[in-house]
Short mmCIF file of C-alpha atoms and ligand atoms in Angstrom, two decimals:
data_model
loop_
_atom_site.label_atom_id
_atom_site.label_comp_id
_atom_site.label_asym_id
_atom_site.label_seq_id
_atom_site.Cartn_x
_atom_site.Cartn_y
_atom_site.Cartn_z
CA MET B 1 0.00 0.00 0.00
CA ALA B 2 1.27 3.45 -0.89
CA ILE B 3 1.76 6.05 1.77
CA ASN B 4 -0.71 8.83 2.38
CA LYS B 5 1.05 12.00 1.23
CA GLU B 6 -1.56 14.46 2.44
CA VAL B 7 -1.56 13.00 5.92
CA PHE B 8 2.25 13.01 5.94
CA GLN B 9 2.41 16.64 4.90
CA ALA B 10 -0.15 17.73 7.48
CA ILE B 11 1.54 15.86 10.34
CA SER B 12 4.98 16.96 9.23
CA ASP B 13 3.93 20.63 9.17
CA GLU B 14 2.15 20.35 12.50
CA LEU B 15 5.23 18.83 14.14
CA LYS B 16 7.69 21.28 12.63
CA GLY B 17 5.57 24.11 13.97
CA ASN B 18 5.96 22.61 17.43
CA GLY B 19 9.67 21.81 17.16
CA VAL B 20 8.95 18.10 17.36
CA THR B 21 11.00 15.51 15.42
CA LEU B 22 8.97 12.99 13.44
CA VAL B 23 10.29 9.45 13.40
CA ALA B 24 8.38 7.61 10.67
CA VAL B 25 7.95 4.04 11.91
CA SER B 26 8.34 1.81 8.89
CA LYS B 27 8.46 -1.66 10.45
CA THR B 28 6.91 -4.36 8.23
CA LYS B 29 6.62 -1.85 5.35
CA PRO B 30 8.58 -2.19 2.11
CA ALA B 31 11.60 -0.10 1.21
CA ALA B 32 9.57 1.47 -1.62
CA ASP B 33 7.22 3.09 0.92
CA ILE B 34 10.15 4.50 2.85
CA LEU B 35 11.57 5.93 -0.35
CA GLU B 36 8.28 7.70 -1.04
CA LEU B 37 8.49 9.55 2.26
CA TYR B 38 12.19 10.14 1.75
CA GLU B 39 11.43 11.89 -1.51
CA LEU B 40 9.03 14.16 0.36
CA GLY B 41 11.88 15.15 2.65
CA GLN B 42 11.52 12.74 5.57
CA ARG B 43 14.89 11.56 6.95
CA ASP B 44 14.18 9.96 10.34
CA PHE B 45 12.83 6.41 10.19
CA GLY B 46 12.20 3.91 12.97
CA GLU B 47 12.46 0.12 12.87
CA ASN B 48 11.84 -2.59 15.48
CA TYR B 49 13.73 -5.59 14.15
CA VAL B 50 17.48 -5.81 13.67
CA GLN B 51 17.48 -7.95 10.54
CA GLU B 52 14.78 -5.90 8.87
CA LEU B 53 16.62 -2.69 9.68
CA VAL B 54 19.94 -4.00 8.37
CA ASP B 55 18.30 -5.15 5.12
CA LYS B 56 16.50 -1.85 4.56
CA ALA B 57 19.49 0.32 5.45
CA ALA B 58 21.54 -1.50 2.82
CA GLN B 59 19.01 -0.69 0.09
CA LEU B 60 18.10 2.88 0.99
CA PRO B 61 19.89 6.26 0.86
CA ALA B 62 22.81 6.65 3.25
CA ASP B 63 21.62 9.94 4.73
CA ILE B 64 18.58 8.34 6.36
CA ARG B 65 18.76 8.58 10.16
CA TRP B 66 17.80 5.14 11.43
CA HIS B 67 16.18 4.90 14.85
CA PHE B 68 16.04 1.54 16.52
CA ILE B 69 12.82 1.59 18.53
CA GLY B 70 12.26 -2.08 19.34
CA HIS B 71 13.52 -4.30 22.11
CA LEU B 72 17.21 -4.73 21.40
CA GLN B 73 18.96 -7.95 22.36
CA SER B 74 22.57 -7.60 23.45
CA ASN B 75 23.85 -10.14 20.94
CA LYS B 76 22.42 -8.11 18.05
CA VAL B 77 23.85 -4.71 18.89
CA LYS B 78 26.89 -5.35 16.68
CA PHE B 79 24.74 -5.48 13.55
CA ILE B 80 23.33 -1.98 13.91
CA ALA B 81 26.24 -0.26 15.68
CA PRO B 82 27.96 0.79 12.42
CA PHE B 83 25.10 2.99 11.27
CA VAL B 84 22.32 3.46 13.83
CA HIS B 85 21.44 7.09 14.63
CA LEU B 86 19.58 6.67 17.94
CA VAL B 87 18.67 3.62 20.03
CA HIS B 88 15.36 4.33 21.79
CA GLY B 89 14.67 1.24 23.84
CA VAL B 90 17.59 0.82 26.24
CA ASP B 91 16.24 -0.79 29.36
CA SER B 92 19.23 -2.26 31.17
CA LEU B 93 22.77 -1.44 32.13
CA LYS B 94 23.89 -4.68 30.52
CA LEU B 95 22.53 -3.54 27.17
CA LEU B 96 24.11 -0.13 27.59
CA GLN B 97 27.46 -1.78 28.28
CA GLU B 98 27.17 -3.85 25.13
CA ILE B 99 26.27 -0.79 23.05
CA ASN B 100 29.30 0.95 24.51
CA LYS B 101 31.52 -1.98 23.60
CA GLN B 102 30.30 -2.11 20.00
CA ALA B 103 30.51 1.68 19.65
CA LEU B 104 34.11 1.56 20.86
CA LYS B 105 34.89 -1.01 18.17
CA GLN B 106 33.45 1.37 15.60
CA ASP B 107 35.38 4.27 17.14
CA LYS B 108 32.20 6.26 17.62
CA VAL B 109 29.69 7.42 20.21
CA ILE B 110 26.17 5.98 19.99
CA ASP B 111 23.27 8.09 21.18
CA CYS B 112 20.71 6.26 23.33
CA LEU B 113 17.40 6.86 25.04
CA LEU B 114 16.54 5.01 28.21
CA GLN B 115 13.15 3.37 27.98
CA VAL B 116 11.06 4.12 31.04
CA TYR B 117 8.09 2.07 32.08
CA ILE B 118 5.06 4.33 32.39
CA ALA B 119 2.09 2.19 31.32
CA LYS B 120 -0.28 0.24 33.50
CA GLU B 121 0.10 -2.86 31.36
CA GLU B 122 2.53 -5.51 32.48
CA THR B 123 3.76 -6.32 29.00
CA LYS B 124 5.78 -3.19 28.31
CA PHE B 125 9.54 -3.06 28.60
CA GLY B 126 11.37 -0.36 30.45
CA LEU B 127 13.07 0.79 33.61
CA ASP B 128 11.00 1.74 36.62
CA GLU B 129 11.74 4.90 38.59
CA THR B 130 14.21 3.22 40.95
CA GLU B 131 16.09 1.44 38.17
CA LEU B 132 16.23 4.65 36.17
CA ALA B 133 17.74 6.53 39.11
CA ALA B 134 20.32 3.77 39.59
CA VAL B 135 21.40 3.84 35.93
CA MET B 136 21.59 7.63 35.89
CA ALA B 137 23.63 7.69 39.09
CA TYR B 138 26.01 5.07 37.72
CA LEU B 139 26.53 7.06 34.54
CA ALA B 140 26.97 10.37 36.32
CA ASN B 141 29.57 9.18 38.77
CA ASP B 142 32.78 8.32 37.01
CA GLN B 143 31.59 8.19 33.42
CA PRO B 144 32.42 4.55 32.95
CA LEU B 145 30.96 4.30 29.46
CA LYS B 146 32.69 6.69 27.11
CA ASN B 147 31.17 5.52 23.84
CA ILE B 148 27.51 6.01 24.60
CA ARG B 149 25.61 9.20 25.25
CA ILE B 150 22.22 9.31 26.95
CA ARG B 151 20.12 11.82 25.06
CA GLY B 152 16.91 11.33 27.01
CA PHE B 153 13.98 9.03 27.55
CA MET B 154 11.46 7.00 25.61
CA GLY B 155 8.14 5.69 26.83
CA MET B 156 4.93 4.10 25.66
CA ALA B 157 1.60 4.91 27.27
CA SER B 158 -1.11 2.33 27.92
CA PHE B 159 -3.35 1.37 25.02
CA SER B 160 -6.27 3.06 26.72
CA ASP B 161 -9.49 4.69 25.60
CA ASN B 162 -9.07 7.11 28.44
CA PRO B 163 -7.04 10.12 27.31
CA GLU B 164 -6.53 11.26 30.89
CA GLN B 165 -4.83 7.97 31.72
CA VAL B 166 -2.52 8.40 28.74
CA ARG B 167 -1.88 12.02 29.65
CA ALA B 168 -0.96 11.14 33.23
CA GLU B 169 1.55 8.55 31.99
CA PHE B 170 3.20 10.99 29.60
CA ARG B 171 3.29 13.56 32.36
CA GLN B 172 5.20 11.10 34.50
CA LEU B 173 7.84 10.67 31.81
CA ARG B 174 8.05 14.41 31.33
CA LYS B 175 8.76 14.72 35.04
CA PHE B 176 11.82 12.46 34.72
CA PHE B 177 12.93 14.40 31.68
CA ASP B 178 12.73 17.71 33.56
CA GLN B 179 14.57 16.18 36.49
CA TYR B 180 17.55 15.09 34.39
CA LYS B 181 17.66 17.51 31.52
CA SER B 182 19.97 19.97 33.25
CA ASP B 183 22.51 17.19 33.86
CA SER B 184 25.34 17.55 31.45
CA SER B 185 28.49 15.54 31.03
CA PRO B 186 30.06 13.79 28.05
CA VAL B 187 27.83 10.81 28.82
CA LEU B 188 24.62 12.59 29.77
CA GLN B 189 23.18 15.13 27.41
CA VAL B 190 19.47 14.90 28.04
CA ASP B 191 17.53 16.83 25.41
CA THR B 192 15.21 14.28 23.81
CA LEU B 193 11.83 13.08 25.02
CA SER B 194 10.50 10.36 22.71
CA MET B 195 6.83 9.77 23.39
CA GLY B 196 3.71 9.60 21.26
CA MET B 197 2.52 7.22 18.51
CA SER B 198 -0.27 7.36 15.92
CA GLY B 199 -3.04 7.16 18.49
CA ASP B 200 -1.69 9.47 21.16
CA TYR B 201 0.90 11.82 19.67
CA LYS B 202 -1.23 14.93 20.13
CA ILE B 203 -1.50 14.31 23.85
CA ALA B 204 2.22 13.53 23.99
CA ILE B 205 3.10 16.86 22.41
CA GLN B 206 0.84 18.72 24.81
CA GLU B 207 2.76 16.99 27.59
CA GLY B 208 6.15 18.06 26.29
CA SER B 209 7.28 15.41 23.82
CA ASN B 210 9.85 16.58 21.29
CA MET B 211 10.09 13.33 19.32
CA VAL B 212 7.14 11.23 18.16
CA ARG B 213 7.19 7.77 16.57
CA ILE B 214 4.37 7.46 14.05
CA GLY B 215 3.75 4.39 11.92
CA SER B 216 0.25 3.40 10.91
CA LEU B 217 -1.03 6.95 10.36
CA LEU B 218 1.63 7.42 7.67
CA PHE B 219 2.04 3.96 6.18
CA GLY B 220 -1.38 2.45 6.82
CA GLU B 221 -2.26 -0.32 9.24
CA ARG B 222 0.24 -3.15 9.53
CA THR B 223 -0.96 -6.58 8.48
CA ARG B 224 1.80 -8.46 10.24
CA PRO B 225 1.39 -8.28 14.02
CA VAL B 226 4.27 -6.73 15.93
C1 PLP G 301 5.20 0.27 16.19
C2 PLP G 301 5.71 1.30 17.13
C3 PLP G 301 5.36 2.65 16.99
C4 PLP G 301 4.40 3.18 15.94
O1 PLP G 301 3.10 2.73 16.21
P1 PLP G 301 1.84 3.32 15.40
O2 PLP G 301 0.71 3.10 16.33
O3 PLP G 301 1.74 2.53 14.15
O4 PLP G 301 2.09 4.75 15.15
C5 PLP G 301 5.94 3.56 17.86
N1 PLP G 301 6.78 3.16 18.83
C6 PLP G 301 7.13 1.87 19.00
C7 PLP G 301 8.07 1.52 20.09
C8 PLP G 301 6.60 0.90 18.17
O5 PLP G 301 6.92 -0.38 18.37
#
């Protein structure tokens, strides 16, 4: 299915007006669809699966900024380390250490977002408040990981019909962002708050998001479950 250009243009303009970065989530969609958005000027794309991302990156223009937004397994970091722009879903120190190791091999610094658990549902990945504080304290202390940089936080709200529930969850993540955004060191440079998807991005922006991850609104519903 082709992408919806009018919807893309409207969302893109709306976000630019608000200073919000649009990550077009292209998982399960063909490279041809990505190219259509690319030709309209979109450069940030998000993928959830390592193999799919590696395959698409090889076929598509080199100036695309690839965001890894899925659950990353430590043993797969090496495949995306050479080219990934931002890793959104970091939810453990072990994973962060592996990203650091692979970034060092590439002689680069990889930007990461810590995924924070804000939803009511039990199925979502992410650090809770205590774990987040522990990771941030570890990173702040003696800067043990020199090849990663924490740029902020990512979160997913509950799939809820109740906008006030969703709003409260985003507000929680915004609170963490405000708490840490003045921290600055080579390892901590918190300026990115990745929250909001097709169904809730407007609420996310009202609550302070500056990066949204939108898939189905742009590319159409996915047929393959994710
Ligand atoms: C699939 C996915 C999205 C996009 O979801 P849509 O509802 O299609 O906009 C955003 N973030 C993450 C982490 C995803 O897995």
